[in-house]
Short mmCIF file of C-alpha atoms and ligand atoms in Angstrom, two decimals:
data_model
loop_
_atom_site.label_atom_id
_atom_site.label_comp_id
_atom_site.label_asym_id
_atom_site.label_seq_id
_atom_site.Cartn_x
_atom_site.Cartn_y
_atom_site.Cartn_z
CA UNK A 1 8.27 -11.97 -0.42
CA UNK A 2 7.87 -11.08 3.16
CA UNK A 3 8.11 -7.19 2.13
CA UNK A 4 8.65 -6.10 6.48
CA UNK A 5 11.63 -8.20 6.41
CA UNK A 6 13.08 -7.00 3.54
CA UNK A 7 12.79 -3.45 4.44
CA UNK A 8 13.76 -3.82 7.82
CA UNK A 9 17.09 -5.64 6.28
CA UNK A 10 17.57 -2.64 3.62
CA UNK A 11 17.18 -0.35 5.97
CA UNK A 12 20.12 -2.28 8.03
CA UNK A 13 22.21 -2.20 5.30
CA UNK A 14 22.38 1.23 4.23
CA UNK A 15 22.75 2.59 7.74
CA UNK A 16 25.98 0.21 8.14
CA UNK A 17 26.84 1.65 5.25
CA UNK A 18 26.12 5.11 5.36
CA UNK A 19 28.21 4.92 9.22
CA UNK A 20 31.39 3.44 7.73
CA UNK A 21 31.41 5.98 5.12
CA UNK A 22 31.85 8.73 7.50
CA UNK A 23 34.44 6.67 9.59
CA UNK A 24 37.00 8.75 8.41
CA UNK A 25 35.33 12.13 8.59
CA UNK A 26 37.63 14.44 10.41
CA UNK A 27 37.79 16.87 12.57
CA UNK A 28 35.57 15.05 15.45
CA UNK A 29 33.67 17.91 15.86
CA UNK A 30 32.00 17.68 11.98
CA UNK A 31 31.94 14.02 11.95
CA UNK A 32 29.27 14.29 14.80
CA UNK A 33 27.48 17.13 13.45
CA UNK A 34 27.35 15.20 10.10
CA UNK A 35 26.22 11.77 11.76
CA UNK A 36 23.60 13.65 14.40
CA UNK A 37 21.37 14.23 11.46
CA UNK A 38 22.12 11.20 9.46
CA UNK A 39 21.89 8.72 11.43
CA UNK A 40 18.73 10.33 13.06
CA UNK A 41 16.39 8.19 11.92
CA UNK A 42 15.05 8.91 8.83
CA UNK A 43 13.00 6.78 6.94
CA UNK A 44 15.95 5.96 4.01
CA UNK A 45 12.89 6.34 0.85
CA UNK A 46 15.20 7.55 -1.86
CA UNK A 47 18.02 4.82 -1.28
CA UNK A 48 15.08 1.92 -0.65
CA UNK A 49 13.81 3.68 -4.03
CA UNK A 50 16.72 3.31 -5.86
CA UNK A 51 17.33 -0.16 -4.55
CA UNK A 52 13.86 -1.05 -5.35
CA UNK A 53 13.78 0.24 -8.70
CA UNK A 54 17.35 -1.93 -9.64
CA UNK A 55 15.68 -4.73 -7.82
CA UNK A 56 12.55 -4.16 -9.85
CA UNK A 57 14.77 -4.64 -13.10
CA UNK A 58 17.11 -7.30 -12.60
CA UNK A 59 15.46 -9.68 -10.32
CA UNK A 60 18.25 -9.24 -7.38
CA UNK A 61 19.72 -7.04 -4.75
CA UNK A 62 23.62 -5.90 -5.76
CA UNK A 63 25.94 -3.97 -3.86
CA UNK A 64 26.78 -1.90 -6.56
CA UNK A 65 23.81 0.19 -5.88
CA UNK A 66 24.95 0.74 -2.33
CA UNK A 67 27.02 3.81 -3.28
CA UNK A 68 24.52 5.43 -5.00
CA UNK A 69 21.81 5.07 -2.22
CA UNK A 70 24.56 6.18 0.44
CA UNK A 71 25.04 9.34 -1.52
CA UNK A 72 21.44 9.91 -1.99
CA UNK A 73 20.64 10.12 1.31
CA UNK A 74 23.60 11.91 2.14
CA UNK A 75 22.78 14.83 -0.23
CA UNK A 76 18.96 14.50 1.06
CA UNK A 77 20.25 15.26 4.72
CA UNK A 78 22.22 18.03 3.72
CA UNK A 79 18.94 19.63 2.25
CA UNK A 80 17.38 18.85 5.17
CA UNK A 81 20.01 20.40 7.88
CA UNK A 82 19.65 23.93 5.27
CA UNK A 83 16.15 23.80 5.28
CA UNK A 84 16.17 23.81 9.01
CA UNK A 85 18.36 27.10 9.55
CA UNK A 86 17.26 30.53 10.47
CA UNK A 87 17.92 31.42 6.88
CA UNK A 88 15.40 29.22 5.96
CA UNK A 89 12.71 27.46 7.58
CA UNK A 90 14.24 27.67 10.75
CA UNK A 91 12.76 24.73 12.05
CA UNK A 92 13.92 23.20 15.51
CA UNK A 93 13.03 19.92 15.36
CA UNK A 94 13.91 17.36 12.74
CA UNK A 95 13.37 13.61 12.85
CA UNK A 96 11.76 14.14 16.46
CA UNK A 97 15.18 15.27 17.43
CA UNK A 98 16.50 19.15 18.11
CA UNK A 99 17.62 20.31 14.38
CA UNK A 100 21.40 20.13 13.50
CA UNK A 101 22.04 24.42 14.37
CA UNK A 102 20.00 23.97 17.64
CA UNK A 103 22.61 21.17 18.57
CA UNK A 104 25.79 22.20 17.02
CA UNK A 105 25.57 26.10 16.41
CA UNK A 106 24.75 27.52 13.05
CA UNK A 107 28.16 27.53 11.46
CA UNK A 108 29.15 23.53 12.15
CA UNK A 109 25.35 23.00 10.61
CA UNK A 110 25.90 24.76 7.17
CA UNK A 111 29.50 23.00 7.47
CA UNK A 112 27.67 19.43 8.13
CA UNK A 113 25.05 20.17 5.09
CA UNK A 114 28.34 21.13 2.70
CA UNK A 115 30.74 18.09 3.73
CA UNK A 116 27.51 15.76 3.28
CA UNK A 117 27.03 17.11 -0.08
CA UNK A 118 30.61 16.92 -1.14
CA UNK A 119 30.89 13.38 0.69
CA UNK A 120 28.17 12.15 -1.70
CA UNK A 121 30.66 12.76 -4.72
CA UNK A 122 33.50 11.47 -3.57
CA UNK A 123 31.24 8.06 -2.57
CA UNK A 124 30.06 8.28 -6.29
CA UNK A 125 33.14 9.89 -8.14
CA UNK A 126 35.49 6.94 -6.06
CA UNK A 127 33.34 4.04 -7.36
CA UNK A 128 33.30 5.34 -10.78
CA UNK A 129 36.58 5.96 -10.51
CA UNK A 130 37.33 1.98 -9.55
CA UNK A 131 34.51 0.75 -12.00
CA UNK A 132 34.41 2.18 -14.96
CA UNK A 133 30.95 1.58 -16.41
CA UNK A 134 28.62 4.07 -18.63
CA UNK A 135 25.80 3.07 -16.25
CA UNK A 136 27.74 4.06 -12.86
CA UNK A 137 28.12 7.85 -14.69
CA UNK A 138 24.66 8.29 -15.80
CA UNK A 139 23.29 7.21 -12.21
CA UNK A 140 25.30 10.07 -10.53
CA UNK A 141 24.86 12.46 -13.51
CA UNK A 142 21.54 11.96 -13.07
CA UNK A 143 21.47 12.29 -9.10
CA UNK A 144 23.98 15.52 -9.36
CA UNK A 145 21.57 16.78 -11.83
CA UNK A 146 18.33 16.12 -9.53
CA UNK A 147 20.22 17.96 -6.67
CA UNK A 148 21.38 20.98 -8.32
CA UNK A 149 19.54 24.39 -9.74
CA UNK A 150 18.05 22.31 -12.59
CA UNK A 151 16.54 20.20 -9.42
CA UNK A 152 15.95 20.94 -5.74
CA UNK A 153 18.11 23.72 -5.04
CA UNK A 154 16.29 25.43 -8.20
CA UNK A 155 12.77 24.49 -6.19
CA UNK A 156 14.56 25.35 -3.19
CA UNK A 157 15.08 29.03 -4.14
CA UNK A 158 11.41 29.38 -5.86
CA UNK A 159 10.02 28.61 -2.46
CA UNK A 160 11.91 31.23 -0.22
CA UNK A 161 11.74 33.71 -2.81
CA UNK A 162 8.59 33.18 -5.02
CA UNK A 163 7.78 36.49 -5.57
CA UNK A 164 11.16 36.83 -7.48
CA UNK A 165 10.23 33.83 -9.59
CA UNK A 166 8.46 36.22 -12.00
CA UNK A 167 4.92 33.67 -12.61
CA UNK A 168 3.25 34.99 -10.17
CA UNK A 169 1.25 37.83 -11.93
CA UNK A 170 -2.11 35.63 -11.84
CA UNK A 171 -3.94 32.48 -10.32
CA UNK A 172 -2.96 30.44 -13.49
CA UNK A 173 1.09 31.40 -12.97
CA UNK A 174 0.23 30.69 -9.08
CA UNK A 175 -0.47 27.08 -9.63
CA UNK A 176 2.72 26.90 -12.22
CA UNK A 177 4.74 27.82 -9.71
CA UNK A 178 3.62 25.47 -6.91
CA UNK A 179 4.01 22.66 -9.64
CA UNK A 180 7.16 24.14 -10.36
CA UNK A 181 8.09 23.83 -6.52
CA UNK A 182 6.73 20.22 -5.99
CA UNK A 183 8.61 19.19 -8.92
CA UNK A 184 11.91 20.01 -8.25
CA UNK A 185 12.46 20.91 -4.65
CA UNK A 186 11.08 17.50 -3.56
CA UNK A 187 10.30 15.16 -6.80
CA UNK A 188 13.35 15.95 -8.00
CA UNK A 189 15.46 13.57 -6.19
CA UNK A 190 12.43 11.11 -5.40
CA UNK A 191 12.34 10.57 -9.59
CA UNK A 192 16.70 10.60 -9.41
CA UNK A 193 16.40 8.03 -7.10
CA UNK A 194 13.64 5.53 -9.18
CA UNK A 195 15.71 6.28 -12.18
CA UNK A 196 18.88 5.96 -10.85
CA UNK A 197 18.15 2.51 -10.26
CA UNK A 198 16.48 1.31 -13.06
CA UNK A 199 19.56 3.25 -15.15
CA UNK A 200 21.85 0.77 -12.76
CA UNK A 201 19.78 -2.31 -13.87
CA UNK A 202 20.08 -1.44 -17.43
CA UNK A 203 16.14 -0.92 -17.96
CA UNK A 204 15.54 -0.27 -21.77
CA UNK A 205 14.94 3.62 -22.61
CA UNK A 206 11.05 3.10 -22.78
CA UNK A 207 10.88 1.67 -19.18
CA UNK A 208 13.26 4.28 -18.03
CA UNK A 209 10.37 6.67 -19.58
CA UNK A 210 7.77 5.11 -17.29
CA UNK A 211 10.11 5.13 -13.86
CA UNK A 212 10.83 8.88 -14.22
CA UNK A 213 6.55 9.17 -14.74
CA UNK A 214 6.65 6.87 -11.78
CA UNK A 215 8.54 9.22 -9.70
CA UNK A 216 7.46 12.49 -11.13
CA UNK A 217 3.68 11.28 -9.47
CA UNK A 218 5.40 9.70 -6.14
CA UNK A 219 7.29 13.15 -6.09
CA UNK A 220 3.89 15.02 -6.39
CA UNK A 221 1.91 12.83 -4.17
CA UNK A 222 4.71 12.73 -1.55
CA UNK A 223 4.84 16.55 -1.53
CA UNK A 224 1.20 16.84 -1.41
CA UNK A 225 0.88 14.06 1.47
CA UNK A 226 3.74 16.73 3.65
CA UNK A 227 1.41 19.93 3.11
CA UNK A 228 -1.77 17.76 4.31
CA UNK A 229 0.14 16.35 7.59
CA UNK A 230 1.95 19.77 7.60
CA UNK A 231 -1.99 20.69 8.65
CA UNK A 232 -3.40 17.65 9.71
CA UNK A 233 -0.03 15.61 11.26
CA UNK A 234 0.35 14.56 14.79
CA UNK A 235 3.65 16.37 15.56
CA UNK A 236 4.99 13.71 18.27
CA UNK A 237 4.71 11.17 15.24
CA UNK A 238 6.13 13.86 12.26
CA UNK A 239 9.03 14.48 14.58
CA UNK A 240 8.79 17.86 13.59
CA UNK A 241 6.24 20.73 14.14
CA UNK A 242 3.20 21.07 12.60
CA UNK A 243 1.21 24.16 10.96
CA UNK A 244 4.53 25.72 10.34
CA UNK A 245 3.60 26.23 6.74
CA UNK A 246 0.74 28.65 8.24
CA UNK A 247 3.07 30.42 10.31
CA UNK A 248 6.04 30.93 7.58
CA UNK A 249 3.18 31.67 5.15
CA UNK A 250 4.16 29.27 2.59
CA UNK A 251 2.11 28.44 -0.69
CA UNK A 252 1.80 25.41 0.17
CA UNK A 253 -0.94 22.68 -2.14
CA UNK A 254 -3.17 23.09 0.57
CA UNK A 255 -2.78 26.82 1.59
CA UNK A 256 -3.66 27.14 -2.21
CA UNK A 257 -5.80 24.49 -2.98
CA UNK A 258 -7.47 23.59 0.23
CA UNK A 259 -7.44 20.52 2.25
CA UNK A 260 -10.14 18.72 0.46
CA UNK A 261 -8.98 19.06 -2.87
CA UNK A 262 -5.14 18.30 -1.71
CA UNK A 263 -6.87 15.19 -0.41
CA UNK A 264 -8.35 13.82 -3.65
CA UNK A 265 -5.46 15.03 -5.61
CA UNK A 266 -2.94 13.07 -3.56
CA UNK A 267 -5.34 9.65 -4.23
CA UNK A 268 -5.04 10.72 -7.96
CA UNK A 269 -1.31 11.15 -8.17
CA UNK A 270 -0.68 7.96 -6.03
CA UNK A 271 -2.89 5.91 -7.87
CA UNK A 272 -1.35 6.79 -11.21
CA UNK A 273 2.09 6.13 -9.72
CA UNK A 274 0.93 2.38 -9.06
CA UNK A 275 -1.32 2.17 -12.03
CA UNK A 276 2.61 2.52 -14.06
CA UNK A 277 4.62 0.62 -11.53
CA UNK A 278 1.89 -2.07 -12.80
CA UNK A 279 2.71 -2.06 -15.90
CA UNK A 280 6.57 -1.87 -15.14
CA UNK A 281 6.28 -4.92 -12.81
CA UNK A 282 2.85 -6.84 -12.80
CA UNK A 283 4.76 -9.22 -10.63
CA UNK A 284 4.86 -6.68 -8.00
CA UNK A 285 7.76 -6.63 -5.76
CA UNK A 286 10.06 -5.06 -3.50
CA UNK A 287 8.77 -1.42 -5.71
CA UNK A 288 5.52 -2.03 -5.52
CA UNK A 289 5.30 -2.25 -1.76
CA UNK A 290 7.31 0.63 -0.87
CA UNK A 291 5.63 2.92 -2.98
CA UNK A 292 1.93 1.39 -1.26
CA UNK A 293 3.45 2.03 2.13
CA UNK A 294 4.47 5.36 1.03
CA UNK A 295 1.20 6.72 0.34
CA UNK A 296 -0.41 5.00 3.53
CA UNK A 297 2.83 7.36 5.68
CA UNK A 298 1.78 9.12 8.74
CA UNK A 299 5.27 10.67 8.98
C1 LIG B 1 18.24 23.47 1.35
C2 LIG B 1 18.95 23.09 -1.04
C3 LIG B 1 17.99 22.91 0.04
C4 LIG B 1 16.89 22.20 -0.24
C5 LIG B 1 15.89 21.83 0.73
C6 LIG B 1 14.06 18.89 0.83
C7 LIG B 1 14.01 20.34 0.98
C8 LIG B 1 14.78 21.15 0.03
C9 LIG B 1 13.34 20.92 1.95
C10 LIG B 1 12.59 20.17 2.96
C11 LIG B 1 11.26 20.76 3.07
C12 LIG B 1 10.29 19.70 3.15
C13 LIG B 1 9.94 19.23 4.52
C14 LIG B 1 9.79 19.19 2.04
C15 LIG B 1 8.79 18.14 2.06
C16 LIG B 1 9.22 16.86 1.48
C17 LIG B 1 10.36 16.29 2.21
C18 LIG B 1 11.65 16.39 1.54
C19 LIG B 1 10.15 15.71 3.39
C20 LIG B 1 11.23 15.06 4.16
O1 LIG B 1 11.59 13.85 3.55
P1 LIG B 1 11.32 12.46 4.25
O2 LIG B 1 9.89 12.35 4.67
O3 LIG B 1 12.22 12.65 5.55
O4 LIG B 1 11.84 11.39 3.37
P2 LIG B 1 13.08 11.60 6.40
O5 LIG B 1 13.39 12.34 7.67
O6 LIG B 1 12.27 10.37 6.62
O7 LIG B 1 14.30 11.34 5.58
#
């Protein structure tokens, strides 16, 4: 498998794909306030996951996961655009480009985020719609469950208000609630995406166990790996500033743990990711590599 190739011609496909889904998007004015930030180069991990991990179980690319992946990183951009506002992180630079509000005003930005959300379900809802199959429902139930309060909007809301959280009374409840953060606002969606896919390629209930431990570690290690370049990053290469963690006084693994620590837990975490993805696929595969080039990332 020449895994460069292969990415380079996932990557290919989902952007044609994610483009002639929002074809139709009217007015003008939201269409290019929704494809600004989508098709601003982001690195496409949760639909090359989900690909990946349907790839991983059947032997073979299908097109049937293309909806799925589409909506993925449609909802994932949305996040993304919200996390950047004043409200929130107000951030302005994403994906080395000027955020979404900078660009477009505030108002067309939260309007973006919402019509990418809702475009999401009517990608999934329409092909379940047209193809009636248990496994097309339990992908997107599990994808609109990863997304919601039960997922990153719950994680979401624990970060910009964790005092309100109520677990915060003592160092122990500190680190429950940075786990609790991790978990959902960012590995909630990373593990939707793994087990999305393997859910698509009909993987037995005990391997869909192991992708979901799969992702639950990739979703730690990833969020982990963003604190340490959040500190240690080259900006120009992030795309986005750096040390703004510091300045929006975040708790943050490293801000909590320190750097060296976050460092040794983030080999930990990554390493039992590929120690399952092993046993899931001794083979190795399409999986395999992208998780490996995930935990080598610089941005
Ligand atoms: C606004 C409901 C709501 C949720 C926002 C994802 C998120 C929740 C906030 C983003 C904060 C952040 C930077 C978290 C770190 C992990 C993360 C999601 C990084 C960005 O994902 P990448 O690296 O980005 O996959 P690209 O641009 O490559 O898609």
């Amino acid at each position: 498998m020449d895994f460069k190739r292969d990415l380079k011609q996932k990557i290919h496909n989902i952007n044609e794909n994610l483009e002639a889904y929002l074809k139709e998007v009217y007015p003008p004015i939201l269409n290019e306030s929704m494809c600004y930030s989508l098709m601003a180069g982001g690195k496409r991990l949760r639909p090359l996951l989900l690909l990946g991990a349907y790839e991983a179980e059947t032997g073979s690319a299908s097109d049937i996961t293309l909806p799925f992946a589409c909506a993925l990183e449609m909802i994932h951009t949305y996040s993304l655009i919200h996390d950047d506002l004043p409200a929130m992180d107000d951030d302005d630079f994403r994906r080395g480009k000027p955020t979404n509000h900078k660009v477009y005003g505030e108002a067309l930005a939260i309007l973006a985020g919402d019509s990418l959300l809702n475009k999401a379900y009517e990608i999934m809802t329409g092909y379940c719609a047209e193809n009636i199959e248990a496994r097309f429902i339990q992908a997107m139930k599990i994808i609109a469950d990863a997304a919601g309060a039960a997922g990153m909007v719950g994680g979401q809301a624990a970060d910009t208000h964790p005092e309100k959280c109520g677990l915060l009374s003592n160092e122990e409840s500190a680190e429950r609630l940075l786990e609790y953060i991790h978990e959902h606002k960012t590995g909630a969606l990373l593990t939707a995406s793994v087990v999305a896919g393997a859910v698509l390629g009909k993987a037995s209930p005990q391997r869909l166990k192991q992708y979901a431990e799969v992702g639950k570690k990739l979703g730690l290690s990833f969020q982990i790996k963003d604190d340490i370049l959040n500190v240690t990053g080259n900006s120009a290469i992030l795309g986005k500033p750096v040390k703004s963690d510091d300045k929006n006084k975040k708790l943050t693994y490293v801000s909590f743990y320190g750097l060296k620590k976050a460092e040794k837990d983030f080999e930990t975490f990554s390493q039992e990711a590929m120690t399952i993805l092993q046993e899931l696929c001794p083979q190795g595969g399409f999986l395999t590599e992208l998780v490996k080039t995930m935990a080598e990332r610089v941005k």
